[in-house]
mmCIF file of C-alpha atoms in Angstrom:
data_model
loop_
_atom_site.group_PDB
_atom_site.id
_atom_site.type_symbol
_atom_site.label_atom_id
_atom_site.label_comp_id
_atom_site.label_asym_id
_atom_site.label_seq_id
_atom_site.Cartn_x
_atom_site.Cartn_y
_atom_site.Cartn_z
ATOM 1 C CA MET A 1 0.021 0.003 0.004
ATOM 2 C CA ALA A 2 1.375 3.468 -0.990
ATOM 3 C CA SER A 3 2.072 5.852 1.854
ATOM 4 C CA LYS A 4 -0.112 8.961 2.076
ATOM 5 C CA LEU A 5 1.303 12.303 0.873
ATOM 6 C CA PRO A 6 2.025 14.708 3.664
ATOM 7 C CA PRO A 7 0.027 17.966 3.726
ATOM 8 C CA LEU A 8 1.473 20.268 1.058
ATOM 9 C CA ARG A 9 2.585 23.515 2.510
ATOM 10 C CA ARG A 10 3.565 26.675 0.626
ATOM 11 C CA HIS A 11 6.853 25.355 -0.764
ATOM 12 C CA VAL A 12 7.435 21.734 -1.804
ATOM 13 C CA PHE A 13 10.831 20.097 -2.117
ATOM 14 C CA LEU A 14 11.627 16.611 -3.323
ATOM 15 C CA THR A 15 14.609 14.709 -1.856
ATOM 16 C CA GLY A 16 16.049 11.187 -2.201
ATOM 17 C CA ASP A 17 18.959 9.255 -3.474
ATOM 18 C CA LYS A 18 20.879 10.245 -6.557
ATOM 19 C CA GLN A 19 19.311 9.331 -9.891
ATOM 20 C CA VAL A 20 16.044 8.186 -8.292
ATOM 21 C CA GLY A 21 13.979 10.553 -10.517
ATOM 22 C CA LYS A 22 13.385 13.570 -8.344
ATOM 23 C CA SER A 23 13.913 16.141 -11.141
ATOM 24 C CA THR A 24 11.922 13.959 -13.614
ATOM 25 C CA LEU A 25 9.049 13.751 -11.151
ATOM 26 C CA LEU A 26 9.046 17.516 -10.734
ATOM 27 C CA ARG A 27 9.140 18.120 -14.557
ATOM 28 C CA LYS A 28 6.215 15.739 -14.981
ATOM 29 C CA LEU A 29 4.186 17.488 -12.264
ATOM 30 C CA ILE A 30 4.886 20.911 -13.798
ATOM 31 C CA GLU A 31 3.807 19.614 -17.234
ATOM 32 C CA ALA A 32 0.714 17.770 -15.992
ATOM 33 C CA LYS A 33 -0.527 20.764 -13.906
ATOM 34 C CA LYS A 34 0.675 23.372 -16.505
ATOM 35 C CA ILE A 35 2.474 25.187 -13.600
ATOM 36 C CA ASP A 36 3.761 28.642 -14.670
ATOM 37 C CA CYS A 37 7.317 28.780 -13.193
ATOM 38 C CA THR A 38 10.566 30.580 -13.589
ATOM 39 C CA GLY A 39 13.688 29.647 -11.643
ATOM 40 C CA PHE A 40 16.448 27.271 -12.578
ATOM 41 C CA GLU A 41 17.390 23.761 -13.434
ATOM 42 C CA THR A 42 20.697 21.991 -13.236
ATOM 43 C CA GLN A 43 21.364 19.860 -16.307
ATOM 44 C CA ALA A 44 24.168 17.401 -16.933
ATOM 45 C CA PHE A 45 26.918 18.498 -19.299
ATOM 46 C CA TYR A 46 28.439 15.718 -21.373
ATOM 47 C CA LEU A 47 31.636 15.745 -23.460
ATOM 48 C CA GLY A 48 32.672 12.759 -25.430
ATOM 49 C CA GLY A 49 29.819 10.778 -24.033
ATOM 50 C CA GLU A 50 30.854 11.238 -20.421
ATOM 51 C CA ARG A 51 29.290 13.555 -17.863
ATOM 52 C CA ARG A 52 31.783 16.272 -17.204
ATOM 53 C CA GLY A 53 29.641 18.469 -14.889
ATOM 54 C CA PHE A 54 26.407 20.373 -14.775
ATOM 55 C CA THR A 55 25.084 23.635 -16.219
ATOM 56 C CA LEU A 56 22.700 26.131 -14.622
ATOM 57 C CA HIS A 57 19.703 26.671 -16.953
ATOM 58 C CA GLY A 58 17.567 29.769 -16.176
ATOM 59 C CA ARG A 59 13.877 29.674 -16.892
ATOM 60 C CA VAL A 60 13.937 33.452 -17.410
ATOM 61 C CA ASN A 61 14.864 35.640 -20.314
ATOM 62 C CA MET A 62 18.661 35.681 -20.460
ATOM 63 C CA PRO A 63 21.256 36.121 -23.192
ATOM 64 C CA PRO A 64 22.423 32.754 -24.435
ATOM 65 C CA TYR A 65 25.981 33.464 -23.341
ATOM 66 C CA GLU A 66 24.720 33.868 -19.733
ATOM 67 C CA ASN A 67 22.409 30.909 -19.654
ATOM 68 C CA ASP A 68 23.456 27.277 -19.472
ATOM 69 C CA CYS A 69 26.872 28.140 -18.033
ATOM 70 C CA ILE A 70 28.864 25.262 -16.417
ATOM 71 C CA CYS A 71 28.178 25.528 -12.685
ATOM 72 C CA CYS A 72 30.239 22.528 -11.647
ATOM 73 C CA ALA A 73 33.021 20.530 -13.309
ATOM 74 C CA ARG A 74 34.156 17.025 -12.615
ATOM 75 C CA VAL A 75 37.769 16.976 -11.523
ATOM 76 C CA GLY A 76 38.048 13.276 -10.605
ATOM 77 C CA GLU A 77 36.189 10.142 -9.812
ATOM 78 C CA LYS A 78 33.210 11.147 -7.641
ATOM 79 C CA ARG A 79 34.683 14.607 -7.222
ATOM 80 C CA SER A 80 33.314 17.872 -8.677
ATOM 81 C CA VAL A 81 34.038 21.447 -7.957
ATOM 82 C CA PRO A 82 31.599 24.403 -8.184
ATOM 83 C CA VAL A 83 32.052 27.368 -10.486
ATOM 84 C CA LEU A 84 31.095 29.887 -7.849
ATOM 85 C CA PRO A 85 30.687 32.977 -10.242
ATOM 86 C CA VAL A 86 27.940 31.076 -12.041
ATOM 87 C CA PHE A 87 25.891 30.805 -8.864
ATOM 88 C CA GLU A 88 26.863 34.239 -7.534
ATOM 89 C CA GLU A 89 26.148 36.120 -10.721
ATOM 90 C CA ASN A 90 23.941 34.060 -13.097
ATOM 91 C CA GLY A 91 22.117 32.210 -10.368
ATOM 92 C CA VAL A 92 21.380 35.379 -8.368
ATOM 93 C CA ARG A 93 20.106 37.112 -11.580
ATOM 94 C CA ILE A 94 17.871 34.151 -12.334
ATOM 95 C CA LEU A 95 16.329 34.309 -8.943
ATOM 96 C CA GLU A 96 15.959 38.144 -8.985
ATOM 97 C CA GLU A 97 14.229 37.896 -12.371
ATOM 98 C CA SER A 98 12.005 35.136 -11.034
ATOM 99 C CA LEU A 99 10.845 37.352 -8.295
ATOM 100 C CA THR A 100 9.772 40.120 -10.639
ATOM 101 C CA SER A 101 8.110 37.698 -13.124
ATOM 102 C CA SER A 102 4.350 37.233 -13.181
ATOM 103 C CA ALA A 103 4.811 33.471 -12.766
ATOM 104 C CA PRO A 104 3.562 32.389 -9.274
ATOM 105 C CA PHE A 105 6.118 29.553 -8.914
ATOM 106 C CA ILE A 106 9.931 29.430 -8.812
ATOM 107 C CA LEU A 107 11.652 26.166 -9.659
ATOM 108 C CA MET A 108 14.922 25.377 -7.754
ATOM 109 C CA ASP A 109 16.262 22.158 -9.199
ATOM 110 C CA GLU A 110 18.502 21.453 -7.420
ATOM 111 C CA LEU A 111 20.116 22.663 -4.205
ATOM 112 C CA GLY A 112 22.863 20.916 -2.200
ATOM 113 C CA ARG A 113 26.624 20.943 -1.757
ATOM 114 C CA LEU A 114 27.940 22.873 -4.753
ATOM 115 C CA GLU A 115 26.474 26.250 -3.842
ATOM 116 C CA ARG A 116 27.299 26.137 -0.086
ATOM 117 C CA ASP A 117 30.027 28.858 -0.511
ATOM 118 C CA ALA A 118 27.880 31.072 -2.764
ATOM 119 C CA SER A 119 26.606 33.324 0.008
ATOM 120 C CA THR A 120 24.883 35.869 -2.250
ATOM 121 C CA PHE A 121 23.056 33.068 -4.111
ATOM 122 C CA ILE A 122 22.029 31.442 -0.846
ATOM 123 C CA ARG A 123 20.659 34.742 0.537
ATOM 124 C CA GLN A 124 18.612 35.039 -2.795
ATOM 125 C CA ILE A 125 17.194 31.603 -2.161
ATOM 126 C CA TYR A 126 15.891 32.687 1.276
ATOM 127 C CA THR A 127 14.551 35.930 -0.300
ATOM 128 C CA CYS A 128 12.586 33.768 -2.699
ATOM 129 C CA LEU A 129 11.299 31.511 0.086
ATOM 130 C CA ASP A 130 10.168 34.583 2.056
ATOM 131 C CA SER A 131 8.419 36.178 -0.908
ATOM 132 C CA SER A 132 4.819 35.827 -2.063
ATOM 133 C CA LYS A 133 6.005 33.221 -4.674
ATOM 134 C CA ARG A 134 5.756 29.478 -4.169
ATOM 135 C CA VAL A 135 8.835 27.361 -4.656
ATOM 136 C CA LEU A 136 9.133 23.859 -6.105
ATOM 137 C CA GLY A 137 12.477 22.303 -5.774
ATOM 138 C CA VAL A 138 14.891 19.401 -5.261
ATOM 139 C CA LEU A 139 17.205 19.100 -2.298
ATOM 140 C CA GLN A 140 20.217 16.771 -2.334
ATOM 141 C CA LYS A 141 20.566 14.411 0.621
ATOM 142 C CA CYS A 142 23.669 16.153 2.076
ATOM 143 C CA CYS A 143 25.030 17.893 5.070
ATOM 144 C CA SER A 144 24.758 21.532 4.054
ATOM 145 C CA GLU A 145 23.656 24.329 6.312
ATOM 146 C CA HIS A 146 21.250 25.985 3.828
ATOM 147 C CA VAL A 147 19.751 22.614 2.887
ATOM 148 C CA THR A 148 19.089 21.871 6.544
ATOM 149 C CA SER A 149 17.694 25.256 7.079
ATOM 150 C CA ILE A 150 15.220 24.861 4.283
ATOM 151 C CA THR A 151 14.058 21.475 5.538
ATOM 152 C CA GLU A 152 13.353 22.952 8.924
ATOM 153 C CA ARG A 153 11.065 25.720 7.734
ATOM 154 C CA ASP A 154 7.426 25.669 8.740
ATOM 155 C CA ASP A 155 6.277 26.558 5.218
ATOM 156 C CA VAL A 156 8.117 23.707 3.520
ATOM 157 C CA THR A 157 6.933 20.167 2.757
ATOM 158 C CA ILE A 158 9.768 17.711 2.129
ATOM 159 C CA ILE A 159 8.877 14.565 0.127
ATOM 160 C CA THR A 160 11.284 11.665 -0.196
ATOM 161 C CA VAL A 161 11.268 10.051 -3.554
ATOM 162 C CA THR A 162 12.348 6.404 -3.963
ATOM 163 C CA SER A 163 12.191 4.039 -7.003
ATOM 164 C CA GLU A 164 9.278 2.299 -5.353
ATOM 165 C CA ASN A 165 7.097 5.292 -4.721
ATOM 166 C CA ARG A 166 7.927 7.801 -7.457
ATOM 167 C CA ASP A 167 5.080 6.779 -9.807
ATOM 168 C CA VAL A 168 2.506 6.846 -7.032
ATOM 169 C CA LEU A 169 3.944 10.185 -5.769
ATOM 170 C CA LEU A 170 3.435 11.751 -9.119
ATOM 171 C CA GLU A 171 -0.263 10.682 -9.145
ATOM 172 C CA GLN A 172 -0.718 11.934 -5.613
ATOM 173 C CA LEU A 173 0.948 15.298 -6.335
ATOM 174 C CA ILE A 174 -1.151 15.770 -9.480
ATOM 175 C CA ASN A 175 -4.263 15.145 -7.423
ATOM 176 C CA GLU A 176 -3.283 17.225 -4.378
ATOM 177 C CA PHE A 177 -1.240 20.174 -5.905
ATOM 178 C CA LYS A 178 -3.156 23.478 -6.119
#
C-alpha cells in the first residue's frame, strides 16, 4: 500500500537518493498541472559521451551566453568542484528575475553541496522563500547548512522520492497540488 502524501505547504521540495527521479518527477508535475514557473534547473553536461559536470539553466529571459553556463566541473572520480561565479552572478540574476516575473512559482532544481560557498546566491534563495512566490524544488541528501535550514522551515513540505514510490507520488501530487 502506498504511503499517504504529507500535507502540502507553501513550498514543496523533493529529496532522495541520486538518480532516483526527483527532477523527472518535478518536470512531470509541472507539465501535468501546467504550472507557470521561472527559476532554474541544473542539467548534466556531457563531453565525449561522459558526464563532465552540470550547467545552470535559467527559466527566465537571459542572453544565451549567460544561460546554461557550467556551474560545476568534474575533476576526478566522484569529485566535482563548483564554479562559484555562475551561482553568484547568473544564479542570483535568475532568482531576482524570477521574483519580478508574473509566474507564481519558482523552480529550484537542485540545491545541495555545490552552492554552499555562494553566500549571495543562498541569500537570494531565502529571499525567494520569504516572498509571495511558491517554490518547487529538489534538495540533495547532504550535510549543508542551507539545505538543513530549508528542511526545517514551517512553510516547506519535504517529500522523499524512492524508485518504489515515485510513480505513485506523481499521481498523488497531481491530485493534491493546487
